[in-house]
PDB file of C-alpha atoms in Angstrom:
ATOM      1  CA  PRO A   1       3.473 -19.980  24.316  1.00 63.00           C
ATOM      2  CA  PHE A   2       1.110 -22.852  25.260  1.00 69.00           C
ATOM      3  CA  GLY A   3       1.750 -26.572  25.729  1.00 71.00           C
ATOM      4  CA  HIS A   4       4.582 -28.923  26.703  1.00 72.00           C
ATOM      5  CA  GLY A   5       7.956 -27.190  26.758  1.00 72.00           C
ATOM      6  CA  ARG A   6       6.310 -23.760  26.665  1.00 72.00           C
ATOM      7  CA  HIS A   7       5.721 -21.052  29.262  1.00 70.00           C
ATOM      8  CA  PHE A   8       1.984 -21.696  29.775  1.00 71.00           C
ATOM      9  CA  GLY A   9       0.385 -25.127  30.066  1.00 71.00           C
ATOM     10  CA  ASN A  10       3.646 -26.973  30.525  1.00 75.00           C
ATOM     11  CA  SER A  11       2.031 -29.628  32.749  1.00 76.00           C
ATOM     12  CA  VAL A  12      -1.261 -30.253  30.894  1.00 78.00           C
ATOM     13  CA  GLY A  13      -2.263 -33.721  29.706  1.00 80.00           C
ATOM     14  CA  LYS A  14      -1.566 -35.028  26.204  1.00 78.00           C
ATOM     15  CA  GLY A  15      -5.161 -34.623  25.007  1.00 80.00           C
ATOM     16  CA  PHE A  16      -5.405 -31.005  26.101  1.00 80.00           C
ATOM     17  CA  ASP A  17      -1.881 -30.315  24.823  1.00 77.00           C
ATOM     18  CA  ALA A  18      -2.962 -31.564  21.381  1.00 79.00           C
ATOM     19  CA  ILE A  19      -5.550 -28.766  21.334  1.00 81.00           C
ATOM     20  CA  ILE A  20      -3.726 -25.829  22.923  1.00 80.00           C
ATOM     21  CA  GLY A  21      -0.077 -26.724  22.353  1.00 79.00           C
ATOM     22  CA  GLY A  22       2.122 -26.212  19.330  1.00 80.00           C
ATOM     23  CA  TRP A  23       0.536 -23.020  17.974  1.00 86.00           C
ATOM     24  CA  ASP A  24       2.821 -20.334  16.559  1.00 89.00           C
ATOM     25  CA  LEU A  25       2.005 -16.843  15.340  1.00 91.00           C
ATOM     26  CA  SER A  26       4.365 -14.883  13.136  1.00 95.00           C
ATOM     27  CA  GLY A  27       4.147 -11.833  10.947  1.00 96.00           C
ATOM     28  CA  ILE A  28       5.855  -8.999   9.202  1.00 97.00           C
ATOM     29  CA  ALA A  29       4.891  -5.353   8.898  1.00 96.00           C
ATOM     30  CA  ARG A  30       6.110  -2.872   6.306  1.00 94.00           C
ATOM     31  CA  TRP A  31       5.757   0.874   6.490  1.00 93.00           C
ATOM     32  CA  THR A  32       7.035   3.088   3.682  1.00 89.00           C
ATOM     33  CA  SER A  33       6.836   6.724   2.744  1.00 86.00           C
ATOM     34  CA  GLY A  34       5.257   7.837  -0.498  1.00 82.00           C
ATOM     35  CA  PHE A  35       7.063   8.199  -3.793  1.00 82.00           C
ATOM     36  CA  PRO A  36       8.140  11.707  -4.851  1.00 85.00           C
ATOM     37  CA  ILE A  37       6.364  12.883  -7.987  1.00 83.00           C
ATOM     38  CA  ASN A  38       6.397  15.746 -10.466  1.00 82.00           C
ATOM     39  CA  VAL A  39       3.514  17.843 -11.660  1.00 83.00           C
ATOM     40  CA  SER A  40       3.787  18.380 -15.397  1.00 80.00           C
ATOM     41  CA  THR A  41       2.596  21.416 -17.313  1.00 78.00           C
ATOM     42  CA  GLY A  42       1.252  19.196 -20.056  1.00 72.00           C
ATOM     43  CA  PHE A  43       0.843  22.054 -22.476  1.00 67.00           C
ATOM     44  CA  GLN A  44       3.947  24.277 -22.468  1.00 65.00           C
ATOM     45  CA  TRP A  45       7.567  23.922 -23.477  1.00 69.00           C
ATOM     46  CA  PRO A  46       9.155  26.789 -21.549  1.00 65.00           C
ATOM     47  CA  THR A  47      12.729  25.545 -21.949  1.00 65.00           C
ATOM     48  CA  ASN A  48      13.332  25.475 -25.698  1.00 64.00           C
ATOM     49  CA  TRP A  49      10.197  24.100 -27.352  1.00 65.00           C
ATOM     50  CA  GLN A  50      11.599  20.613 -26.991  1.00 66.00           C
ATOM     51  CA  LEU A  51      10.936  19.575 -23.403  1.00 68.00           C
ATOM     52  CA  SER A  52       7.812  20.305 -21.429  1.00 72.00           C
ATOM     53  CA  GLY A  53       8.394  21.774 -17.993  1.00 78.00           C
ATOM     54  CA  ASN A  54       7.261  20.792 -14.535  1.00 82.00           C
ATOM     55  CA  GLY A  55       4.806  22.818 -12.525  1.00 83.00           C
ATOM     56  CA  VAL A  56       6.081  25.313  -9.961  1.00 85.00           C
ATOM     57  CA  LEU A  57       4.645  25.033  -6.459  1.00 83.00           C
ATOM     58  CA  THR A  58       3.042  28.287  -5.314  1.00 83.00           C
ATOM     59  CA  THR A  59       1.433  27.141  -2.045  1.00 79.00           C
ATOM     60  CA  ARG A  60       1.781  23.940  -0.066  1.00 72.00           C
ATOM     61  CA  PRO A  61      -0.939  21.595  -1.339  1.00 65.00           C
ATOM     62  CA  SER A  62      -3.148  19.655   1.019  1.00 64.00           C
ATOM     63  CA  VAL A  63      -2.291  16.073   0.072  1.00 60.00           C
ATOM     64  CA  GLY A  64      -3.685  12.801   1.329  1.00 58.00           C
ATOM     65  CA  THR A  65      -5.797  10.153  -0.343  1.00 56.00           C
ATOM     66  CA  THR A  66      -9.376  11.347  -0.502  1.00 56.00           C
ATOM     67  CA  ARG A  67     -12.517  10.148  -2.234  1.00 55.00           C
ATOM     68  CA  VAL A  68     -13.915  12.880  -4.489  1.00 55.00           C
ATOM     69  CA  THR A  69     -17.497  13.489  -3.351  1.00 51.00           C
ATOM     70  CA  SER A  70     -18.885  15.926  -5.913  1.00 52.00           C
ATOM     71  CA  GLY A  71     -18.546  17.013  -9.506  1.00 53.00           C
ATOM     72  CA  ALA A  72     -17.783  14.962 -12.610  1.00 51.00           C
ATOM     73  CA  ASP A  73     -15.177  12.863 -10.778  1.00 54.00           C
ATOM     74  CA  ALA A  74     -17.383  11.927  -7.814  1.00 58.00           C
ATOM     75  CA  GLY A  75     -16.346   8.533  -6.442  1.00 64.00           C
ATOM     76  CA  ASN A  76     -12.766   8.690  -7.756  1.00 73.00           C
ATOM     77  CA  ILE A  77      -9.753   8.571  -5.445  1.00 77.00           C
ATOM     78  CA  SER A  78      -7.493  11.629  -5.547  1.00 76.00           C
ATOM     79  CA  LEU A  79      -4.000  12.478  -4.322  1.00 78.00           C
ATOM     80  CA  PHE A  80      -5.247  15.875  -3.147  1.00 76.00           C
ATOM     81  CA  LYS A  81      -7.756  16.526  -0.393  1.00 74.00           C
ATOM     82  CA  ASN A  82      -9.538  18.772  -2.894  1.00 71.00           C
ATOM     83  CA  ASN A  83      -8.487  17.934  -6.431  1.00 67.00           C
ATOM     84  CA  VAL A  84     -10.322  20.938  -7.885  1.00 67.00           C
ATOM     85  CA  ASN A  85      -8.295  23.337  -5.708  1.00 73.00           C
ATOM     86  CA  GLY A  86      -5.130  21.210  -5.923  1.00 76.00           C
ATOM     87  CA  ILE A  87      -4.393  22.477  -9.404  1.00 79.00           C
ATOM     88  CA  ASN A  88      -4.358  26.063  -8.080  1.00 79.00           C
ATOM     89  CA  ASP A  89      -1.359  25.232  -5.867  1.00 81.00           C
ATOM     90  CA  PHE A  90       0.857  25.150  -8.971  1.00 82.00           C
ATOM     91  CA  ARG A  91       1.703  27.449 -11.836  1.00 83.00           C
ATOM     92  CA  ALA A  92       3.267  26.875 -15.215  1.00 82.00           C
ATOM     93  CA  PRO A  93       6.986  27.724 -15.417  1.00 83.00           C
ATOM     94  CA  PHE A  94       7.998  30.981 -17.020  1.00 82.00           C
ATOM     95  CA  PRO A  95      10.043  30.914 -20.251  1.00 79.00           C
ATOM     96  CA  GLY A  96      13.527  29.677 -19.416  1.00 77.00           C
ATOM     97  CA  GLU A  97      12.390  27.868 -16.250  1.00 79.00           C
ATOM     98  CA  ALA A  98      12.282  24.088 -16.140  1.00 79.00           C
ATOM     99  CA  GLY A  99       9.955  23.937 -13.134  1.00 82.00           C
ATOM    100  CA  GLN A 100      10.406  21.945  -9.936  1.00 85.00           C
ATOM    101  CA  ARG A 101      10.979  18.216  -9.576  1.00 84.00           C
ATOM    102  CA  ASN A 102       9.551  15.943  -6.895  1.00 85.00           C
ATOM    103  CA  VAL A 103       7.657  18.710  -5.112  1.00 83.00           C
ATOM    104  CA  ILE A 104       5.004  16.427  -3.642  1.00 82.00           C
ATOM    105  CA  ARG A 105       4.923  12.873  -2.347  1.00 81.00           C
ATOM    106  CA  GLY A 106       2.325  10.235  -2.885  1.00 80.00           C
ATOM    107  CA  ASP A 107       0.718   8.465   0.021  1.00 80.00           C
ATOM    108  CA  GLY A 108       2.740   6.307   2.357  1.00 83.00           C
ATOM    109  CA  PHE A 109       1.864   2.682   2.843  1.00 86.00           C
ATOM    110  CA  TYR A 110       1.500   0.223   5.704  1.00 90.00           C
ATOM    111  CA  ASN A 111       1.021  -3.503   5.244  1.00 93.00           C
ATOM    112  CA  THR A 112       0.968  -6.524   7.532  1.00 96.00           C
ATOM    113  CA  ASP A 113       1.250 -10.220   6.677  1.00 97.00           C
ATOM    114  CA  MET A 114       0.612 -12.895   9.323  1.00 97.00           C
ATOM    115  CA  SER A 115       0.838 -16.642   9.690  1.00 97.00           C
ATOM    116  CA  VAL A 116      -0.629 -19.095  12.206  1.00 95.00           C
ATOM    117  CA  THR A 117       0.800 -22.613  12.385  1.00 94.00           C
ATOM    118  CA  LYS A 118       0.022 -25.682  14.460  1.00 92.00           C
ATOM    119  CA  ALA A 119       2.014 -28.909  14.644  1.00 88.00           C
ATOM    120  CA  TRP A 120       0.822 -32.265  15.966  1.00 87.00           C
ATOM    121  CA  ARG A 121       3.487 -34.882  16.691  1.00 84.00           C
ATOM    122  CA  MET A 122       2.307 -38.381  15.853  1.00 86.00           C
ATOM    123  CA  PRO A 123       2.024 -40.688  18.896  1.00 83.00           C
ATOM    124  CA  TYR A 124       3.472 -43.663  17.003  1.00 89.00           C
ATOM    125  CA  ASN A 125       6.621 -41.801  15.872  1.00 89.00           C
ATOM    126  CA  GLU A 126       7.945 -38.488  17.211  1.00 82.00           C
ATOM    127  CA  LYS A 127       9.650 -37.791  13.862  1.00 89.00           C
ATOM    128  CA  HIS A 128       6.276 -37.733  12.087  1.00 93.00           C
ATOM    129  CA  ALA A 129       4.107 -34.617  12.327  1.00 90.00           C
ATOM    130  CA  LEU A 130       0.959 -33.152  10.864  1.00 92.00           C
ATOM    131  CA  LYS A 131       1.317 -29.406  10.290  1.00 94.00           C
ATOM    132  CA  PHE A 132      -1.431 -26.895   9.637  1.00 95.00           C
ATOM    133  CA  ARG A 133      -0.647 -23.417   8.322  1.00 97.00           C
ATOM    134  CA  TRP A 134      -2.838 -20.374   7.693  1.00 98.00           C
ATOM    135  CA  ASP A 135      -1.194 -17.416   5.926  1.00 98.00           C
ATOM    136  CA  VAL A 136      -2.890 -14.056   5.507  1.00 98.00           C
ATOM    137  CA  PHE A 137      -1.317 -11.489   3.201  1.00 97.00           C
ATOM    138  CA  ASN A 138      -2.404  -7.847   3.550  1.00 95.00           C
ATOM    139  CA  VAL A 139      -4.224  -8.567   6.823  1.00 96.00           C
ATOM    140  CA  PHE A 140      -5.865  -5.131   7.096  1.00 94.00           C
ATOM    141  CA  ASN A 141      -6.689  -4.985   3.360  1.00 92.00           C
ATOM    142  CA  THR A 142      -4.823  -1.700   2.863  1.00 90.00           C
ATOM    143  CA  LYS A 143      -4.349  -0.202  -0.576  1.00 86.00           C
ATOM    144  CA  ARG A 144      -1.353   1.508  -2.089  1.00 85.00           C
ATOM    145  CA  PHE A 145      -2.437   3.788  -4.887  1.00 83.00           C
ATOM    146  CA  ASP A 146      -0.098   4.081  -7.853  1.00 81.00           C
ATOM    147  CA  VAL A 147       0.980   7.729  -8.052  1.00 78.00           C
ATOM    148  CA  PHE A 148       2.653   6.981 -11.359  1.00 76.00           C
ATOM    149  CA  SER A 149      -0.734   6.025 -12.825  1.00 74.00           C
ATOM    150  CA  ALA A 150      -1.768   9.635 -12.306  1.00 70.00           C
ATOM    151  CA  LEU A 151       1.293  10.694 -14.302  1.00 67.00           C
ATOM    152  CA  ALA A 152       0.835   8.123 -17.060  1.00 60.00           C
ATOM    153  CA  ASP A 153      -2.830   8.965 -17.510  1.00 60.00           C
ATOM    154  CA  GLY A 154      -2.100  12.688 -17.589  1.00 60.00           C
ATOM    155  CA  ASN A 155      -3.905  13.371 -14.314  1.00 64.00           C
ATOM    156  CA  LEU A 156      -0.986  15.384 -12.911  1.00 71.00           C
ATOM    157  CA  GLU A 157      -0.839  17.852 -15.767  1.00 72.00           C
ATOM    158  CA  LEU A 158      -1.826  21.456 -15.207  1.00 72.00           C
ATOM    159  CA  ASP A 159      -4.016  21.501 -18.322  1.00 69.00           C
ATOM    160  CA  ILE A 160      -6.430  18.854 -16.960  1.00 64.00           C
ATOM    161  CA  SER A 161      -8.254  20.511 -14.118  1.00 65.00           C
ATOM    162  CA  THR A 162     -11.219  18.159 -13.703  1.00 68.00           C
ATOM    163  CA  SER A 163      -9.262  14.951 -13.092  1.00 74.00           C
ATOM    164  CA  PHE A 164      -6.137  16.554 -11.589  1.00 76.00           C
ATOM    165  CA  GLY A 165      -4.558  14.181  -9.067  1.00 77.00           C
ATOM    166  CA  ASN A 166      -6.935  11.253  -9.617  1.00 79.00           C
ATOM    167  CA  TYR A 167      -5.503   7.771  -9.161  1.00 79.00           C
ATOM    168  CA  THR A 168      -6.361   5.151 -11.756  1.00 79.00           C
ATOM    169  CA  HIS A 169      -4.486   2.052 -10.519  1.00 81.00           C
ATOM    170  CA  VAL A 170      -3.655   0.243  -7.295  1.00 84.00           C
ATOM    171  CA  LEU A 171      -0.246  -1.364  -6.633  1.00 84.00           C
ATOM    172  CA  THR A 172      -1.343  -3.830  -3.962  1.00 87.00           C
ATOM    173  CA  GLN A 173      -3.580  -6.873  -4.026  1.00 89.00           C
ATOM    174  CA  GLN A 174      -6.613  -7.434  -1.865  1.00 92.00           C
ATOM    175  CA  ARG A 175      -6.334  -9.541   1.265  1.00 95.00           C
ATOM    176  CA  LEU A 176      -5.287 -13.058   0.343  1.00 96.00           C
ATOM    177  CA  MET A 177      -5.469 -16.174   2.524  1.00 97.00           C
ATOM    178  CA  GLN A 178      -4.010 -19.592   1.972  1.00 98.00           C
ATOM    179  CA  PHE A 179      -4.257 -22.781   3.983  1.00 98.00           C
ATOM    180  CA  ALA A 180      -1.930 -25.766   4.019  1.00 98.00           C
ATOM    181  CA  LEU A 181      -1.979 -29.151   5.664  1.00 97.00           C
ATOM    182  CA  ARG A 182       1.235 -31.160   5.469  1.00 96.00           C
ATOM    183  CA  TYR A 183       2.315 -34.530   6.776  1.00 96.00           C
ATOM    184  CA  GLU A 184       6.039 -34.713   7.539  1.00 93.00           C
ATOM    185  CA  PHE A 185       7.973 -37.942   7.964  1.00 92.00           C
TER     186      PHE A 185
END
């Protein structure tokens, strides 16, 4: 928005335009809901002794990523606001029941990537330019916890009460920055 041919600073001198002109800011934001997941019984085969069933929801669990503050799992990140009580929100299916599928959702996710660029036209040839670029991925350093890691590690099975709902992996990378300087001709 600043410099020659722009809304602000359209009439500034060449020296000042070289400093304030030619900057561009761009970005993209993504916002997604959480993945639906099952709670497994982990220890019963109520259907026909061949397939284990899913847990049956008895009360609406209080979900949301929370750091466990006490007990053996202190410091771990959990899907449930209270992972010790989270297991009590489910029951094992009765014989003949298969249980419920996708009864809870993992955490949603928000991410923003941004880029700042600046171009300087060369005074000896308008077709030549020096371009600077600064890209920042995951600007706010947000994390998306892998709800499927809780399934794979058995942490969403009703027979594991101490680590029930604990995440073990992260799907996203930490904030990443890259710089580029390019001469175009």
